[in-house]
Amino acid sequence: MRVQMLGLCRFSYVGLRGYQKDHASVEERRAFLYDPDRLARRWLWFTTLALPGWLAQTDGDFTLVIMTGPDLPEPYLSHLRELVAATPQLRLELVPPMERHLEACRAAIAPHVDPGADVIGHFRHDDDDAVALDYVAAARQDFAQVSGLWRQDRRLSLDHSRGLMLRAGAGGASFVPRIAHNMGVALTIFLPPDQPQTALHFNHTRLPLWMPGVAVTRPLMFIRSIHADSDSGDMGPGLTWQIEEADLNRQLSRRFGLARADLDGLARAAA
């Protein structure tokens, strides 16, 4: 069974709806998203936390679409163009402002759906979160174990739910280990290639209304950041698990390719 892993990362996309922070007009949303200080912080989160994992996936057979607007200020638009030109797995879609956010997401994803695939593993990724270096490989391998369940409804969610909540403060990064179901990061929605939906079409907090789901609680698979610019600053429900400080630093390096000192600097800059 041919599975295409296909994700969407929105980088300061100017459009209405789709976010927890509402704005009354496109102009108001643009002024908020394109504030120079905010853009500088978002780029720092993206390049320091989110990007390293995608550049070093153990399974390189995936596509991550970066969605932004055609008027994204420089130098960020040029930086994104250079990034996707150098990385075969990344695509850039410049989507004009749209009132209906899900239609905008579909416009970004649709050109990259492989009609020859049997299943599309859709995922969303925020520009200030991280997935483990083997997320793509694990999603594909774990789906193979439960593909019979997918065949019943031709819809299935696969939730890699063990993660770290990163809180940014003036003293650096602090981490809360959590098992948090359907957080949205490291969550894969498996659909047929002829379906119009993407991962964004399904509210990740209400997935059981639409499809069966499987939770995989090991190994450590994601980092979700919580800071002043977060669309949602809520950690959400979950179960706490324990990790020693020395092991935490090893896991950051081994699982995510990240250095604690870099994350401390990122957190201080964001704070």
Coordinates of C-alpha atoms in Angstrom, one line a residue:
M1 CA 0.0 0.0 0.0
R2 CA 1.5 3.3 -1.1
V3 CA 1.2 6.0 1.6
Q4 CA 2.1 9.6 0.8
M5 CA 3.0 11.6 3.8
L6 CA 1.8 15.2 3.1
G7 CA 1.8 18.1 5.6
L8 CA 0.9 21.7 5.8
C9 CA 2.8 24.4 7.7
R10 CA 1.3 27.9 7.8
F11 CA 3.8 30.7 8.1
S12 CA 2.1 33.9 9.0
Y13 CA -0.6 33.3 6.4
V14 CA -3.0 36.3 6.1
G15 CA -6.5 35.1 5.9
L16 CA -9.6 35.1 8.0
R17 CA -10.7 32.4 10.4
G18 CA -8.5 29.4 11.1
Y19 CA -6.9 30.8 14.2
Q20 CA -8.0 31.3 17.8
K21 CA -7.2 35.0 17.7
D22 CA -9.8 36.7 15.6
H23 CA -9.5 39.9 13.5
A24 CA -12.3 41.9 11.9
S25 CA -10.6 42.3 8.5
V26 CA -7.8 41.2 6.3
E27 CA -6.0 44.5 6.9
E28 CA -6.2 44.0 10.7
R29 CA -4.9 40.4 10.4
R30 CA -2.1 41.5 8.1
A31 CA -1.0 44.3 10.5
F32 CA -0.9 41.8 13.3
L33 CA 1.0 39.0 11.4
Y34 CA 3.4 41.2 9.6
D35 CA 4.5 43.3 12.6
P36 CA 8.3 43.3 12.1
D37 CA 9.1 42.2 15.7
R38 CA 6.6 39.4 15.6
L39 CA 7.9 38.1 12.2
A40 CA 11.4 38.1 13.5
R41 CA 10.4 36.0 16.5
R42 CA 8.3 33.6 14.3
W43 CA 11.3 33.1 12.0
L44 CA 13.5 32.4 14.9
W45 CA 11.1 29.7 16.2
F46 CA 10.7 28.2 12.8
T47 CA 14.4 28.0 12.0
T48 CA 15.6 27.0 15.5
L49 CA 12.8 24.6 16.7
A50 CA 10.6 23.5 13.8
L51 CA 12.9 23.2 10.8
P52 CA 15.8 21.0 12.1
G53 CA 13.6 17.9 12.4
W54 CA 12.2 18.2 8.9
L55 CA 15.6 18.6 7.4
A56 CA 16.9 15.4 9.1
Q57 CA 14.0 13.0 8.9
T58 CA 15.2 9.4 8.8
D59 CA 12.5 8.8 6.1
G60 CA 12.8 11.5 3.5
D61 CA 9.7 10.3 1.5
F62 CA 7.4 13.1 2.6
T63 CA 6.2 16.6 1.4
L64 CA 5.7 19.6 3.7
V65 CA 3.9 22.5 2.1
I66 CA 4.8 25.9 3.6
M67 CA 1.8 28.2 3.1
T68 CA 2.1 31.9 3.3
G69 CA 0.9 35.0 1.4
P70 CA 2.4 36.5 -1.8
D71 CA 3.0 39.7 0.1
L72 CA 5.0 38.2 3.0
P73 CA 7.6 40.9 3.8
E74 CA 11.2 40.5 2.9
P75 CA 13.6 39.0 3.8
Y76 CA 11.3 36.2 4.9
L77 CA 9.8 35.5 1.5
S78 CA 13.2 35.2 -0.1
H79 CA 14.4 33.0 2.8
L80 CA 11.5 30.6 2.2
R81 CA 12.2 30.5 -1.5
E82 CA 15.8 29.7 -0.9
L83 CA 14.9 27.0 1.7
V84 CA 12.5 25.1 -0.6
A85 CA 14.9 25.4 -3.5
A86 CA 17.5 23.6 -1.4
T87 CA 15.2 21.0 0.2
P88 CA 13.3 18.5 -2.1
Q89 CA 10.7 17.7 0.5
L90 CA 9.6 21.3 1.0
R91 CA 7.2 23.2 -1.2
L92 CA 6.1 26.8 -1.0
E93 CA 2.5 27.9 -1.8
L94 CA 1.7 31.6 -1.9
V95 CA -2.0 31.8 -1.3
P96 CA -3.8 35.2 -1.5
P97 CA -6.0 36.2 1.5
M98 CA -9.2 34.1 1.7
E99 CA -12.1 34.5 4.0
R100 CA -12.6 30.7 4.4
H101 CA -9.5 29.3 5.9
L102 CA -10.1 25.7 5.0
E103 CA -10.5 26.5 1.4
A104 CA -7.2 28.3 1.5
C105 CA -5.5 25.3 3.1
R106 CA -7.0 23.0 0.5
A107 CA -5.7 25.3 -2.3
A108 CA -2.2 25.0 -0.8
I109 CA -2.3 21.2 -0.4
A110 CA -4.3 20.1 -3.6
P111 CA -1.4 20.5 -6.1
H112 CA 0.8 18.2 -4.1
V113 CA -1.6 15.2 -3.6
D114 CA -0.2 12.1 -5.3
P115 CA -3.2 10.6 -7.1
G116 CA -1.3 7.4 -7.5
A117 CA -1.0 6.9 -3.7
D118 CA -3.4 4.5 -2.0
V119 CA -3.5 6.6 1.2
I120 CA -2.5 10.1 2.0
G121 CA -1.1 10.7 5.5
H122 CA -2.1 14.3 6.1
F123 CA -0.5 16.2 9.0
R124 CA -0.4 19.8 10.1
H125 CA 2.6 21.5 11.7
D126 CA 2.9 24.8 13.4
D127 CA 6.0 26.9 12.7
D128 CA 6.9 26.9 16.4
D129 CA 6.6 23.2 17.2
A130 CA 8.9 20.2 16.5
V131 CA 8.6 16.5 15.6
A132 CA 11.1 13.8 16.3
L133 CA 13.6 12.8 13.6
D134 CA 11.7 9.5 12.9
Y135 CA 8.2 10.9 12.9
V136 CA 7.6 10.2 9.2
A137 CA 9.1 6.7 9.5
A138 CA 7.1 5.9 12.6
A139 CA 3.8 7.2 11.1
R140 CA 4.2 5.0 8.1
Q141 CA 5.3 1.9 10.1
D142 CA 2.6 2.3 12.7
F143 CA -0.1 2.8 10.0
A144 CA 0.9 -0.5 8.4
Q145 CA 0.1 -2.2 11.7
V146 CA -3.5 -0.8 11.8
S147 CA -4.3 -0.4 8.1
G148 CA -7.1 -2.9 8.5
L149 CA -8.9 -0.4 10.8
W150 CA -8.4 2.3 8.1
R151 CA -10.1 0.1 5.5
Q152 CA -13.4 0.0 7.4
D153 CA -14.1 3.8 7.1
R154 CA -11.2 5.0 4.9
R155 CA -10.5 7.5 7.6
L156 CA -8.1 7.0 10.6
S157 CA -6.2 9.2 13.0
L158 CA -2.8 8.1 14.3
D159 CA -1.7 10.1 17.3
H160 CA 1.9 10.0 18.6
S161 CA 1.0 11.5 21.9
R162 CA 4.2 11.5 24.0
G163 CA 5.8 15.0 24.0
L164 CA 7.3 17.9 25.8
M165 CA 5.6 21.2 26.4
L166 CA 8.2 24.0 26.1
R167 CA 7.5 27.1 28.0
A168 CA 9.5 30.2 27.1
G169 CA 10.6 32.6 29.8
A170 CA 13.3 35.1 30.6
G171 CA 15.3 32.3 32.3
G172 CA 15.3 30.1 29.2
A173 CA 13.2 27.1 28.2
S174 CA 11.4 24.9 30.8
F175 CA 9.8 21.6 29.8
V176 CA 6.8 19.7 31.0
P177 CA 6.6 16.1 29.8
R178 CA 3.1 15.2 28.8
I179 CA 1.1 12.5 27.1
A180 CA -1.5 14.7 25.4
H181 CA -3.9 13.1 23.0
N182 CA -4.7 14.7 19.6
M183 CA -2.6 17.9 20.3
G184 CA -2.3 18.5 16.5
V185 CA 1.5 18.0 16.3
A186 CA 2.7 14.5 15.4
L187 CA -0.9 13.7 14.6
T188 CA -1.6 12.0 11.2
I189 CA -4.9 11.8 9.4
F190 CA -5.1 9.0 6.8
L191 CA -7.5 9.7 4.0
P192 CA -7.9 8.4 0.4
P193 CA -6.3 10.6 -2.3
D194 CA -9.7 11.5 -3.8
Q195 CA -11.0 13.2 -0.6
P196 CA -10.9 17.0 -0.6
Q197 CA -10.1 17.3 3.1
T198 CA -6.8 18.0 4.7
A199 CA -5.6 17.6 8.3
L200 CA -6.9 21.1 9.0
H201 CA -10.4 20.2 8.0
F202 CA -10.8 18.1 11.2
N203 CA -10.8 19.8 14.6
H204 CA -8.1 17.8 16.3
T205 CA -9.8 18.1 19.7
R206 CA -13.0 16.4 18.3
L207 CA -11.5 13.7 16.0
P208 CA -13.5 10.8 17.4
L209 CA -16.7 12.4 16.0
W210 CA -15.4 11.6 12.5
M211 CA -13.1 8.7 12.5
P212 CA -11.5 5.9 14.6
G213 CA -8.2 6.7 16.2
V214 CA -5.1 5.0 17.5
A215 CA -2.8 6.5 20.1
V216 CA 0.9 5.5 20.2
T217 CA 2.3 6.7 23.5
R218 CA 5.9 5.8 22.9
P219 CA 8.5 7.0 22.0
L220 CA 8.9 10.7 22.6
M221 CA 7.6 12.3 19.4
F222 CA 6.9 16.1 19.7
I223 CA 7.7 19.4 21.3
R224 CA 5.0 22.0 21.5
S225 CA 6.0 25.5 22.4
I226 CA 4.0 27.9 24.6
H227 CA 5.0 31.6 24.5
A228 CA 3.6 35.1 24.1
D229 CA 3.1 34.7 20.4
S230 CA 1.3 31.3 20.6
D231 CA -2.1 31.2 19.0
S232 CA -3.1 29.2 22.0
G233 CA -1.2 29.4 25.3
D234 CA -3.1 26.5 26.9
M235 CA -1.2 23.4 27.6
G236 CA -4.4 21.4 27.4
P237 CA -5.4 18.1 29.1
G238 CA -2.9 15.3 29.5
L239 CA -0.9 13.0 31.7
T240 CA 2.5 14.0 33.2
W241 CA 5.4 11.7 32.9
Q242 CA 8.8 12.0 34.5
I243 CA 12.2 12.5 33.0
E244 CA 15.5 13.5 34.6
E245 CA 17.2 16.7 33.5
A246 CA 20.3 14.9 32.1
D247 CA 18.1 12.5 30.2
L248 CA 16.0 15.4 28.9
N249 CA 19.0 17.0 27.4
R250 CA 20.0 13.7 25.8
Q251 CA 16.5 13.2 24.4
L252 CA 16.4 16.7 22.9
S253 CA 19.6 15.8 21.0
R254 CA 18.9 12.2 20.1
R255 CA 15.2 12.5 19.3
F256 CA 15.1 16.0 17.8
G257 CA 18.6 17.0 16.9
L258 CA 18.3 20.0 19.2
A259 CA 20.7 21.5 21.7
R260 CA 19.4 22.6 25.1
A261 CA 21.5 25.8 25.0
D262 CA 20.0 26.8 21.6
L263 CA 16.4 26.3 23.0
D264 CA 17.3 28.3 26.1
G265 CA 18.5 31.2 23.9
L266 CA 15.4 30.9 21.7
A267 CA 13.1 31.0 24.8
R268 CA 14.9 34.1 26.2
A269 CA 14.7 35.9 22.8
A270 CA 10.9 35.1 22.6
A271 CA 10.3 36.2 26.2

